[in-house]
PDB file of C-alpha atoms and ligand atoms in Angstrom:
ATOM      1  CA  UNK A   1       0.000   0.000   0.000  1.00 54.00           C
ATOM      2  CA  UNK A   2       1.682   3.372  -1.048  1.00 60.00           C
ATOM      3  CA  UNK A   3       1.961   6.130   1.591  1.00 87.00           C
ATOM      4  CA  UNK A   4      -0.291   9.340   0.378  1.00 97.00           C
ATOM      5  CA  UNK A   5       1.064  12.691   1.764  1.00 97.00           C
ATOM      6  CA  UNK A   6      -1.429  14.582   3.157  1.00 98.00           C
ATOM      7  CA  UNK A   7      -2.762  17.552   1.375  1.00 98.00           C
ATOM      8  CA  UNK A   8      -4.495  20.209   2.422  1.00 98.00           C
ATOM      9  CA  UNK A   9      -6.184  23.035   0.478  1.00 98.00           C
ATOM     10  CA  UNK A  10      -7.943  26.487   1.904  1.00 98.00           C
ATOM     11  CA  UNK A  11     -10.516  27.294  -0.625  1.00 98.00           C
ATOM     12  CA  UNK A  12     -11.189  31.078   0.142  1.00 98.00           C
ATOM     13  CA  UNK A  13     -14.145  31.047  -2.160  1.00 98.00           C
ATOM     14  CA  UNK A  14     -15.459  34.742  -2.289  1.00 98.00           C
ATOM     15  CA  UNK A  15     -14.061  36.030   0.199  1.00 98.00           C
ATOM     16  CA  UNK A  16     -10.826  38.142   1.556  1.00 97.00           C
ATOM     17  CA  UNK A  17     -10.118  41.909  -0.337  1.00 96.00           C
ATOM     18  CA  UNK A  18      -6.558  42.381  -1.282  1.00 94.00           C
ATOM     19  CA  UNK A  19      -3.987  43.303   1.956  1.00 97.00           C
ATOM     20  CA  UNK A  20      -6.504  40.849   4.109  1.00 98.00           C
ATOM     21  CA  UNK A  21      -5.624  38.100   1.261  1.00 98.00           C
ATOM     22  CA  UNK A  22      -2.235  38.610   1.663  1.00 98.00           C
ATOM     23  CA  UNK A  23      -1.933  39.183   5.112  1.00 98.00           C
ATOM     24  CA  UNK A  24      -3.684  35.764   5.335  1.00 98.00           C
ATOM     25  CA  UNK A  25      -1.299  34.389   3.197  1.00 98.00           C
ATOM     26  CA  UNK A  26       1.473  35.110   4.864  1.00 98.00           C
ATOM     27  CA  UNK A  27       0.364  34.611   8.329  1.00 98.00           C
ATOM     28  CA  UNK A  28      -0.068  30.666   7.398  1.00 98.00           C
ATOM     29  CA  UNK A  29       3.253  30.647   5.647  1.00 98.00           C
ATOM     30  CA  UNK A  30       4.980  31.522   8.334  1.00 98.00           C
ATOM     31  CA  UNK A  31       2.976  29.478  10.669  1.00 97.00           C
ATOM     32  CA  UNK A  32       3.483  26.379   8.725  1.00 97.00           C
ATOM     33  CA  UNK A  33       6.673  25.040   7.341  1.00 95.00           C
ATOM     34  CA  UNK A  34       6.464  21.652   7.225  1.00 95.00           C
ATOM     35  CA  UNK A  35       5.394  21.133   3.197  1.00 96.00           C
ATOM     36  CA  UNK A  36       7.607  18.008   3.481  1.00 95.00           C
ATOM     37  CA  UNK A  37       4.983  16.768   5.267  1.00 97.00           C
ATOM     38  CA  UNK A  38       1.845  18.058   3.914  1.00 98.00           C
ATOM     39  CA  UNK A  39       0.974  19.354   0.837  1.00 98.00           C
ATOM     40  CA  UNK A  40      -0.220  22.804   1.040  1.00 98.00           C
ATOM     41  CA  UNK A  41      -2.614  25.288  -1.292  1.00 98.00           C
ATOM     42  CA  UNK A  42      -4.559  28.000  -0.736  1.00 98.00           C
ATOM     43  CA  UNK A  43      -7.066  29.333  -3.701  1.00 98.00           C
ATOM     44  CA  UNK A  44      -8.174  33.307  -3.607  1.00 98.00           C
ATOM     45  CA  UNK A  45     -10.377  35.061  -5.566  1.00 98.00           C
ATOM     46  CA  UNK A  46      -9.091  35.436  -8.958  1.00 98.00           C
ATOM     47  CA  UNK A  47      -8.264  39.447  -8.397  1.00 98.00           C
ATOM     48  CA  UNK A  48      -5.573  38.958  -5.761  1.00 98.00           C
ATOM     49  CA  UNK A  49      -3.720  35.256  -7.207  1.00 98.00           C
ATOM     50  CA  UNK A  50      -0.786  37.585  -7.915  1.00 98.00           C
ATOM     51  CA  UNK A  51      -0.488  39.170  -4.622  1.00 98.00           C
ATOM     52  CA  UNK A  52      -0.559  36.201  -3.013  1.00 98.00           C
ATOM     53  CA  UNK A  53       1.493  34.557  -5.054  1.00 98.00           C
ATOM     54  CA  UNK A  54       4.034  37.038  -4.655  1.00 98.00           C
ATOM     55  CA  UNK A  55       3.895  37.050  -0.979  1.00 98.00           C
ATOM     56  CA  UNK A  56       4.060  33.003  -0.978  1.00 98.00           C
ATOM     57  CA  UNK A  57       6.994  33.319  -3.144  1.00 97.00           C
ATOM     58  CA  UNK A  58       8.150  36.086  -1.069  1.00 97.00           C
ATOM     59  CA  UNK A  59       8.286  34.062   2.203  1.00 97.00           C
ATOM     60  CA  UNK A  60       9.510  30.888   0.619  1.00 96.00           C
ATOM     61  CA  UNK A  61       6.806  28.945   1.205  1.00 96.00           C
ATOM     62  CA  UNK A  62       6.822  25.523  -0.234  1.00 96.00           C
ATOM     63  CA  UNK A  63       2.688  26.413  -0.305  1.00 98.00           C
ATOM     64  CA  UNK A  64       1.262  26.522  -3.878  1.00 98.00           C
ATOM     65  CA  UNK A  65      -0.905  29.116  -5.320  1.00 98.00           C
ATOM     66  CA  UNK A  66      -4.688  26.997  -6.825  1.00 98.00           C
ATOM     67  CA  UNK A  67      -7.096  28.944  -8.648  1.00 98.00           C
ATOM     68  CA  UNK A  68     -11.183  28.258  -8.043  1.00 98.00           C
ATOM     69  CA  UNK A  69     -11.964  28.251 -11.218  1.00 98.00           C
ATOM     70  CA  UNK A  70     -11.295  28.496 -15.431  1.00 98.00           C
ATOM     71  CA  UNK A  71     -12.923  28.363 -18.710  1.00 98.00           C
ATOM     72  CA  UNK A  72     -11.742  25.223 -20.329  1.00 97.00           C
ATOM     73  CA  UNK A  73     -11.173  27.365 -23.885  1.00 97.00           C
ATOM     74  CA  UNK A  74      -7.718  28.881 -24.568  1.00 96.00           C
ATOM     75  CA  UNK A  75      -8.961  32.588 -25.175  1.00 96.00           C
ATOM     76  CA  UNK A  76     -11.075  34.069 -27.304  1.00 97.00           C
ATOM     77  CA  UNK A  77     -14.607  35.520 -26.772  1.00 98.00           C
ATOM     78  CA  UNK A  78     -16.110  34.480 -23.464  1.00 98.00           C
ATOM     79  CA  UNK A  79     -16.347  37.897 -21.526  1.00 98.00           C
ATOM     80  CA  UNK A  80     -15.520  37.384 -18.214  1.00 97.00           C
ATOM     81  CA  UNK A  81     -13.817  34.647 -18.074  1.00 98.00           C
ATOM     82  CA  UNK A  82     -10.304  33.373 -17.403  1.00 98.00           C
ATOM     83  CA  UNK A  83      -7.977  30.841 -18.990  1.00 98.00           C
ATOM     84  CA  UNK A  84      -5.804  28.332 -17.957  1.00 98.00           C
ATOM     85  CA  UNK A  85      -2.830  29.971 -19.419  1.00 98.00           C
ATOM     86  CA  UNK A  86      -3.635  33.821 -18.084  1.00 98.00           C
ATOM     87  CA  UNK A  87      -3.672  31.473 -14.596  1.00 98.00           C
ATOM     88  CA  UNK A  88       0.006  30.163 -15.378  1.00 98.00           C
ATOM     89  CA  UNK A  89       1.329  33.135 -15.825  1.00 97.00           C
ATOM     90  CA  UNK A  90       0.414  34.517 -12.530  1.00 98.00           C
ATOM     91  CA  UNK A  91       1.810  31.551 -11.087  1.00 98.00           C
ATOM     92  CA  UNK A  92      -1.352  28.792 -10.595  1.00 98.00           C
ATOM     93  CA  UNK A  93      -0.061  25.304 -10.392  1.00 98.00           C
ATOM     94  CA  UNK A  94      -3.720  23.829  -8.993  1.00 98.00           C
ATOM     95  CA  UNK A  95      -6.717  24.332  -9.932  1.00 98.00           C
ATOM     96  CA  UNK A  96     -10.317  23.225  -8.398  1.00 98.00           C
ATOM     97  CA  UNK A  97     -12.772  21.792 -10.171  1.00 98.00           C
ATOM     98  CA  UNK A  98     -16.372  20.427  -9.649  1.00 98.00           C
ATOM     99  CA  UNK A  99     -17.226  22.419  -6.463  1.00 98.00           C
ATOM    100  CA  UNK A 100     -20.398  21.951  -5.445  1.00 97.00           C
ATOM    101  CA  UNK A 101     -21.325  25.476  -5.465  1.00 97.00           C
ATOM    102  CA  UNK A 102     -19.899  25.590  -9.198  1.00 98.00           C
ATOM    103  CA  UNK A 103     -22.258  22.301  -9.928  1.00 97.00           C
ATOM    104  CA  UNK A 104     -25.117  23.070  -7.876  1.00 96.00           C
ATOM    105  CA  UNK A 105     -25.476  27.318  -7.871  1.00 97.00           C
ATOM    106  CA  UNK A 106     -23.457  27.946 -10.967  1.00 96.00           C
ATOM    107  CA  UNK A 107     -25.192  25.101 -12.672  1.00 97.00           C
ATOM    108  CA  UNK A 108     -22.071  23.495 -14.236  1.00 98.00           C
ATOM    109  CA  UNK A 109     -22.722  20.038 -16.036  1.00 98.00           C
ATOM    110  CA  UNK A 110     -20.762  16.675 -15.466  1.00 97.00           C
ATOM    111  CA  UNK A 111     -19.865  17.235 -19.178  1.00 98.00           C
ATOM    112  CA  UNK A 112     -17.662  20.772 -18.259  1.00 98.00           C
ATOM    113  CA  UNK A 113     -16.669  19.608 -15.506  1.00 98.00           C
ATOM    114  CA  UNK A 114     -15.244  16.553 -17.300  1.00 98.00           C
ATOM    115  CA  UNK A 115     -14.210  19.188 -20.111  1.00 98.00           C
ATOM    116  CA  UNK A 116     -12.326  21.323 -17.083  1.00 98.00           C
ATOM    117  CA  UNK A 117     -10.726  18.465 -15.414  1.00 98.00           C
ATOM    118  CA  UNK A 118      -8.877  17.216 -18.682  1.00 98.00           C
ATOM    119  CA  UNK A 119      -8.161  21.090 -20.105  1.00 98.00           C
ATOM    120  CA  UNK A 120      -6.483  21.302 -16.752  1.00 98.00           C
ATOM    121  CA  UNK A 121      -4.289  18.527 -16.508  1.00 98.00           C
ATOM    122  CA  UNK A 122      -3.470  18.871 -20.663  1.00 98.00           C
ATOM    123  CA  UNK A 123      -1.999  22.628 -19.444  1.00 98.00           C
ATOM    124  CA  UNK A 124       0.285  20.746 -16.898  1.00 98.00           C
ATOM    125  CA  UNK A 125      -1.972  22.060 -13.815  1.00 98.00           C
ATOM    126  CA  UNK A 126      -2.367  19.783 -10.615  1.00 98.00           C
ATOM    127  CA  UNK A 127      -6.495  19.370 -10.085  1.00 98.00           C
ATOM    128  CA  UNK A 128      -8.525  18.794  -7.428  1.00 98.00           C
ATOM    129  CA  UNK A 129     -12.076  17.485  -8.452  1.00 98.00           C
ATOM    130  CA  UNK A 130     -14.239  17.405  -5.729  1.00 98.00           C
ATOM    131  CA  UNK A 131     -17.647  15.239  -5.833  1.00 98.00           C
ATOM    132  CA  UNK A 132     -20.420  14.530  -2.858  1.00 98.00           C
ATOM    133  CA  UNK A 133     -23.683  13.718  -2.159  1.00 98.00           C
ATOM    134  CA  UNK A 134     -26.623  16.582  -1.559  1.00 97.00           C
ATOM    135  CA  UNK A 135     -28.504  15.983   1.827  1.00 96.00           C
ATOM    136  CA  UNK A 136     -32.115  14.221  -0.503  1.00 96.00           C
ATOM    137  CA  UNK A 137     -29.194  11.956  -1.695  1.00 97.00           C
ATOM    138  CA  UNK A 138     -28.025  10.502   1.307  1.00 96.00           C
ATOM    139  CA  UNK A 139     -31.347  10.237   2.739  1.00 95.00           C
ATOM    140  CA  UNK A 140     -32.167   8.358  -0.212  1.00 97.00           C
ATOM    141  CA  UNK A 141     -29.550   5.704   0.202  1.00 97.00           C
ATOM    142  CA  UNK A 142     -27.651   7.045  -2.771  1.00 98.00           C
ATOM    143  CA  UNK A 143     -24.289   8.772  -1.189  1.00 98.00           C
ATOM    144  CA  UNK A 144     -22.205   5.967  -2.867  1.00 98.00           C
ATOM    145  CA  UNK A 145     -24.179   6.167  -6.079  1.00 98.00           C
ATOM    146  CA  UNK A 146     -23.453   9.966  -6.779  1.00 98.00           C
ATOM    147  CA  UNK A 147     -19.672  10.197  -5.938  1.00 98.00           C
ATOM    148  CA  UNK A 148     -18.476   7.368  -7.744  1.00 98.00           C
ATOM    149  CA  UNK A 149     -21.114   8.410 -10.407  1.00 98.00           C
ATOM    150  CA  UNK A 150     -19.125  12.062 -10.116  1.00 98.00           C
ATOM    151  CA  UNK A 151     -15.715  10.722 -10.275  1.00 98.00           C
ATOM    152  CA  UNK A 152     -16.695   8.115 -12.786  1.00 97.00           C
ATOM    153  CA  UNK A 153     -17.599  11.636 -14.955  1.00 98.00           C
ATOM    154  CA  UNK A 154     -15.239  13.675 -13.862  1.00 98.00           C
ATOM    155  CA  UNK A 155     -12.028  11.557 -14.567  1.00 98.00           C
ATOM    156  CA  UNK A 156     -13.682  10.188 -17.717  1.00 97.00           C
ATOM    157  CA  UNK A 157     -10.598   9.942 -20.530  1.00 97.00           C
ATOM    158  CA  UNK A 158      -7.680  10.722 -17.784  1.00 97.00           C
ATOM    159  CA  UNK A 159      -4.318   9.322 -18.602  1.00 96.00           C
ATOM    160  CA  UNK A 160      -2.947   7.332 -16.044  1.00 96.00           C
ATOM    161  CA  UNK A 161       0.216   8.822 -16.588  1.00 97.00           C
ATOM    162  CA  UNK A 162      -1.825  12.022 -15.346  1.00 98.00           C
ATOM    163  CA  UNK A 163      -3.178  10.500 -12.559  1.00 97.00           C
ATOM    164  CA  UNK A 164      -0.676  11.861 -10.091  1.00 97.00           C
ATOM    165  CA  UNK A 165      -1.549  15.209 -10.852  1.00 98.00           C
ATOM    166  CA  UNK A 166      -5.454  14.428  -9.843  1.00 98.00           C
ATOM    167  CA  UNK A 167      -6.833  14.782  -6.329  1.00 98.00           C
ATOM    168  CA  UNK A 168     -10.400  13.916  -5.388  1.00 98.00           C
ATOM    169  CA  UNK A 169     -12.708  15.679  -2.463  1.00 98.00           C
ATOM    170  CA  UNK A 170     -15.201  14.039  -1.257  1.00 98.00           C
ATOM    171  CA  UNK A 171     -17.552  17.575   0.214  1.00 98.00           C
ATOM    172  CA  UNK A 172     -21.029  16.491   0.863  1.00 97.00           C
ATOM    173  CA  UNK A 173     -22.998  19.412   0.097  1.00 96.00           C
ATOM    174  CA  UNK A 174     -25.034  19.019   3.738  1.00 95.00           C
ATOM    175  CA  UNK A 175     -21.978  19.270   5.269  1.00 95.00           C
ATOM    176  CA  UNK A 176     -20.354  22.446   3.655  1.00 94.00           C
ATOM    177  CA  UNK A 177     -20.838  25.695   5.426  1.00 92.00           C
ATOM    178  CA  UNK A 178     -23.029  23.952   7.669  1.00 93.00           C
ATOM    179  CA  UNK A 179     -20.970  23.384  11.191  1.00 91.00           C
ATOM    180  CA  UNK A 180     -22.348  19.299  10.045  1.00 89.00           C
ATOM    181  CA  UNK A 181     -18.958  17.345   9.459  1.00 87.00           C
ATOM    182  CA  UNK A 182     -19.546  14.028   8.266  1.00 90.00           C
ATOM    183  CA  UNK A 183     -18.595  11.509  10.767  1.00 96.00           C
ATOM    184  CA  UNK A 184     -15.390   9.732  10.592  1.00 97.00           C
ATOM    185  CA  UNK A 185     -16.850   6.680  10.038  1.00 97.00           C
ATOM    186  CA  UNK A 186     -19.160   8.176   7.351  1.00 97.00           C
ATOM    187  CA  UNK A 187     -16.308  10.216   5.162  1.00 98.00           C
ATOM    188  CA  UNK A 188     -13.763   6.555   5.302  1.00 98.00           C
ATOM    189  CA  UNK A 189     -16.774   4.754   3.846  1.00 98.00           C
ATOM    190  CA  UNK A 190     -17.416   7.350   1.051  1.00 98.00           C
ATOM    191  CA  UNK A 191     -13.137   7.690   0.647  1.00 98.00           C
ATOM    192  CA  UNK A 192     -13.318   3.749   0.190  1.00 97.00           C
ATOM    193  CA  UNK A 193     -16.064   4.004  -2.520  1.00 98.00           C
ATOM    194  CA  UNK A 194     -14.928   6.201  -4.098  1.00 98.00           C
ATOM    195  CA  UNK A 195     -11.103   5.206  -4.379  1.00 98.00           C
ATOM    196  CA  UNK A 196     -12.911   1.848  -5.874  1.00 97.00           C
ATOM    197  CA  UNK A 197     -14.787   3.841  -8.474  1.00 97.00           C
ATOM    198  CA  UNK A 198     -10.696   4.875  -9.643  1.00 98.00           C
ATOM    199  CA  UNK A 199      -9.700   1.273  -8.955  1.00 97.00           C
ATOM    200  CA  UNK A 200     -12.479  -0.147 -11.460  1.00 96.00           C
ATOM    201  CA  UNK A 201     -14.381   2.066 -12.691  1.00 93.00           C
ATOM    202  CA  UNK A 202     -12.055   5.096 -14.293  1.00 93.00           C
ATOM    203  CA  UNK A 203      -9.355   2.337 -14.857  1.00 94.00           C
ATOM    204  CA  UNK A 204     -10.501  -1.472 -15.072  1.00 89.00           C
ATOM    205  CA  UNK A 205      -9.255  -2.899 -12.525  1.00 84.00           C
ATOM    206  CA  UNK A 206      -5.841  -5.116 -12.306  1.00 91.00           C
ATOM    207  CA  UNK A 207      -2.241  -4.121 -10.976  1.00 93.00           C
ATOM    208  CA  UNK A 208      -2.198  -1.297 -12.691  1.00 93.00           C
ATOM    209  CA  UNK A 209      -6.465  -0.026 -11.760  1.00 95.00           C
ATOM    210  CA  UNK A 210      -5.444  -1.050  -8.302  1.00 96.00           C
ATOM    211  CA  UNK A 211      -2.110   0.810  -7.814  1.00 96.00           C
ATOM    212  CA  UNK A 212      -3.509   4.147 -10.069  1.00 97.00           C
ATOM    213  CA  UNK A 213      -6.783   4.043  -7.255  1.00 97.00           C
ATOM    214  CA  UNK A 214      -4.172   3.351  -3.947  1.00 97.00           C
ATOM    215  CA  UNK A 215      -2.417   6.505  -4.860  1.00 97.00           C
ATOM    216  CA  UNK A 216      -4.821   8.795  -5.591  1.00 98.00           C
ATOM    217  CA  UNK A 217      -5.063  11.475  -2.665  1.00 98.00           C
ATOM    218  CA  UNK A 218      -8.786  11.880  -1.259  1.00 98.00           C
ATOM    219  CA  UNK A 219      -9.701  14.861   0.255  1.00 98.00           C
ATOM    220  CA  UNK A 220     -12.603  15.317   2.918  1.00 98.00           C
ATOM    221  CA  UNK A 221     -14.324  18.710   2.929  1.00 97.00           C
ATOM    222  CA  UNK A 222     -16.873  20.194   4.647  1.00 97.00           C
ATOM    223  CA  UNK A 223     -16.913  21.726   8.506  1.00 95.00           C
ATOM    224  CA  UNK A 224     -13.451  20.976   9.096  1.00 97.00           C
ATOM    225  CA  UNK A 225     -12.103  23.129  12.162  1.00 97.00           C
ATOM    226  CA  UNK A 226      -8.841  22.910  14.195  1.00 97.00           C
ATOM    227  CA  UNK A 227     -11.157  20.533  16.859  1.00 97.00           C
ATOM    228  CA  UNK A 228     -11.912  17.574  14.657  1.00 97.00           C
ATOM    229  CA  UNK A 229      -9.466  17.666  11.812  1.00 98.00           C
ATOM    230  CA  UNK A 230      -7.359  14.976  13.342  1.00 98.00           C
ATOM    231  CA  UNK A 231     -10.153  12.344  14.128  1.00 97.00           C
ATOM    232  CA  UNK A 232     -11.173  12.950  10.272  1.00 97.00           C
ATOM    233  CA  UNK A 233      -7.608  12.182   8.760  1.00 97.00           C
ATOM    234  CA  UNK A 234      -6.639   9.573  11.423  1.00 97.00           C
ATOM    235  CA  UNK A 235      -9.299   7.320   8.789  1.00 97.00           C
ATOM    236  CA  UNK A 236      -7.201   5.355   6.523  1.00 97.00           C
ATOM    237  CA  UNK A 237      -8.744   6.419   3.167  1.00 98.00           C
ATOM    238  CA  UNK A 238      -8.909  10.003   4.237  1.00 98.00           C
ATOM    239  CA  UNK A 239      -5.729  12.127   2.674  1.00 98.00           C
ATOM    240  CA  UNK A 240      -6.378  15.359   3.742  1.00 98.00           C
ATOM    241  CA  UNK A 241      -8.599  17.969   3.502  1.00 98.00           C
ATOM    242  CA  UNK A 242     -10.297  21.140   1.317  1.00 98.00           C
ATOM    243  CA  UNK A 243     -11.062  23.567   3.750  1.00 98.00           C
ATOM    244  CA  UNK A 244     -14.047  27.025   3.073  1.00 98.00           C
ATOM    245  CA  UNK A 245     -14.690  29.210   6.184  1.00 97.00           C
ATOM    246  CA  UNK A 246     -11.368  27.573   8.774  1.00 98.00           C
ATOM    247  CA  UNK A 247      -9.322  28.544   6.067  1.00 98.00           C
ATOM    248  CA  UNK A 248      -9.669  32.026   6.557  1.00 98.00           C
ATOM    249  CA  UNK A 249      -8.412  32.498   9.943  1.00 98.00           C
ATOM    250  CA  UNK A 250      -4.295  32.038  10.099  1.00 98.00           C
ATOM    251  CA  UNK A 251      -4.644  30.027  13.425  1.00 98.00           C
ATOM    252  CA  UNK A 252      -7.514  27.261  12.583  1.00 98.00           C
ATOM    253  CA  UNK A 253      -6.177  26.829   9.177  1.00 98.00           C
ATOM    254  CA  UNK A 254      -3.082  25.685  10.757  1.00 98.00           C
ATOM    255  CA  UNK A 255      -3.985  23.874  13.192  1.00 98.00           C
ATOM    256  CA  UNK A 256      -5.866  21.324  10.826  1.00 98.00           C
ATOM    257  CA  UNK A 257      -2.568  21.959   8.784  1.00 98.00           C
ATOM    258  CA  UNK A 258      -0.517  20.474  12.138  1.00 98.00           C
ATOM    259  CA  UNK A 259      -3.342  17.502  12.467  1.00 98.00           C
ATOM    260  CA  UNK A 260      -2.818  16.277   8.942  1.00 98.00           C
ATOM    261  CA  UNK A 261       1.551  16.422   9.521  1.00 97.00           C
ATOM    262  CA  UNK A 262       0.863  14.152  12.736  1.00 95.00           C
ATOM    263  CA  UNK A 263      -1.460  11.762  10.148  1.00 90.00           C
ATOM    264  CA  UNK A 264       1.117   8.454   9.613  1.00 63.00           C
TER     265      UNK A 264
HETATM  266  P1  LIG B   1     -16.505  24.660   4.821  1.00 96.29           P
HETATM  267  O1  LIG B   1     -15.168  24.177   5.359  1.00 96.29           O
HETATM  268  O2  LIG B   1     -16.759  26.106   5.063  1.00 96.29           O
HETATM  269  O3  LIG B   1     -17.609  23.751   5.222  1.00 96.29           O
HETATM  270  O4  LIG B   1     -16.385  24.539   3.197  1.00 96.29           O
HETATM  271  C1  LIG B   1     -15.902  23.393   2.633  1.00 96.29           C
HETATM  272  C2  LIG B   1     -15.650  23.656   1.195  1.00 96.29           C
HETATM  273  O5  LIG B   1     -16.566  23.862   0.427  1.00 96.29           O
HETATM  274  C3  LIG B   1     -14.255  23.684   0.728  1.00 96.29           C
HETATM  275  O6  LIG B   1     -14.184  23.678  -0.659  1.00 96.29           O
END
């Protein structure tokens, strides 16, 4: 069984103007140093990537700069929107895609978020898809049946050869924003699902199914605070997290940062 580094992400969403964003920033880089242990990336608003960026660089921080979003086209005319290479040059090396408020308030389809995913990895970017269940899901007995039907989509026509560059987060929608963390128990049976879904579903199966799906980091999101980060990635299918609203204070973000170092 490979050993998965733990990685963390702090997904800002909408949220932190310009000297709070880097202030924030830098207060975690120099808070955290040990990206030997963890892997480490924080994703503002698109307006202040390069000031964060620079103040990353800045402080030598081993922390990479992720992006929330992209259009999957190289340019051209789509007003308002942002491409994969304008997010290279300010220094993006991850991207997110398949957020639950992009699928479920934005309205994105499994199709462009299939599109995004392999646009993504194609411009050399690391991506983190993230899948999960809505609350009339899991109440309907279909939790497993969504996220490996999500990653199934998502990771449709992946290389394995760019497999190493994909991370998965499993963030239930009842659980985001909500102070609702899925149990531990919960989160390691959906991890276990959905690592099979990359096992036998993305690839078929055999040595080479089985060893893609082992190292494939998954990601738990939703309500994760300083207080029960550890108990989440002390599950064995559990790689990490993608952290919204503990992200933005210095001091929570890093202690869930600390929990997933101590993770073995
Ligand atoms: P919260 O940590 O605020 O629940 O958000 C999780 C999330 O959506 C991260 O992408």
């Amino acid at each position: 069984m490979p050993t998965r580094k733990p990685f963390v992400g702090g997904n800002w969403k909408m949220n932190q103007h310009g000297a709070e964003a880097v202030a924030l920033a830098e207060a975690v880089a120099k808070k955290f140093t040990a990206t030997d242990k963890v892997d480490v990336a924080v994703f503002p608003a698109f307006p202040y990537l390069a000031p964060v960026g620079q103040a990353l660089a800045k402080a030598g921080s081993g922390i990479k700069l992720g992006a929330q979003d992209f259009y999957v086209e190289p340019n051209g005319a789509f007003t308002g929107e942002v491409s994969l290479s304008m997010l290279k040059d300010v220094g993006v090396k991850v991207v997110l895609v398949g957020h639950s408020e992009r699928r479920h308030v934005i309205g994105e389809t499994d199709v462009l978020i299939n599109r995004k995913v392999r646009a993504a990895l194609d411009g050399g970017f690391e991506v983190i898809l993230c899948v999960g269940e809505k609350l009339e899901q899991r109440e309907a007995g279909m939790t497993d049946c969504v996220n490996m039907a999500q990653t199934l989509y998502g990771l449709g026509g992946v290389k394995p050869e760019q497999m190493a560059r994909i991370t998965i987060a499993y963030e239930p929608v009842w659980a985001i924003g909500t102070g609702k963390n899925a149990t531990p128990i919960d989160a390691q049976s959906a991890h276990w699902r959905i690592r099979d879904a990359v096992k036998y579903g993305v690839f078929t199966g055999g040595e080479k199914g089985e060893s893609i799906g082992n190292a494939v980091r998954i990601q738990y999101g939703g309500s994760v605070k300083g207080s029960n980060a550890a108990e989440l990635f002390a599950q064995p299918d559990v790689d990490g997290g993608l952290i919204g609203g503990a992200s933005l204070k210095a001091d929570e973000f890093v202690a869930i940062l600390d929990a997933a170092a101590k993770k073995q």
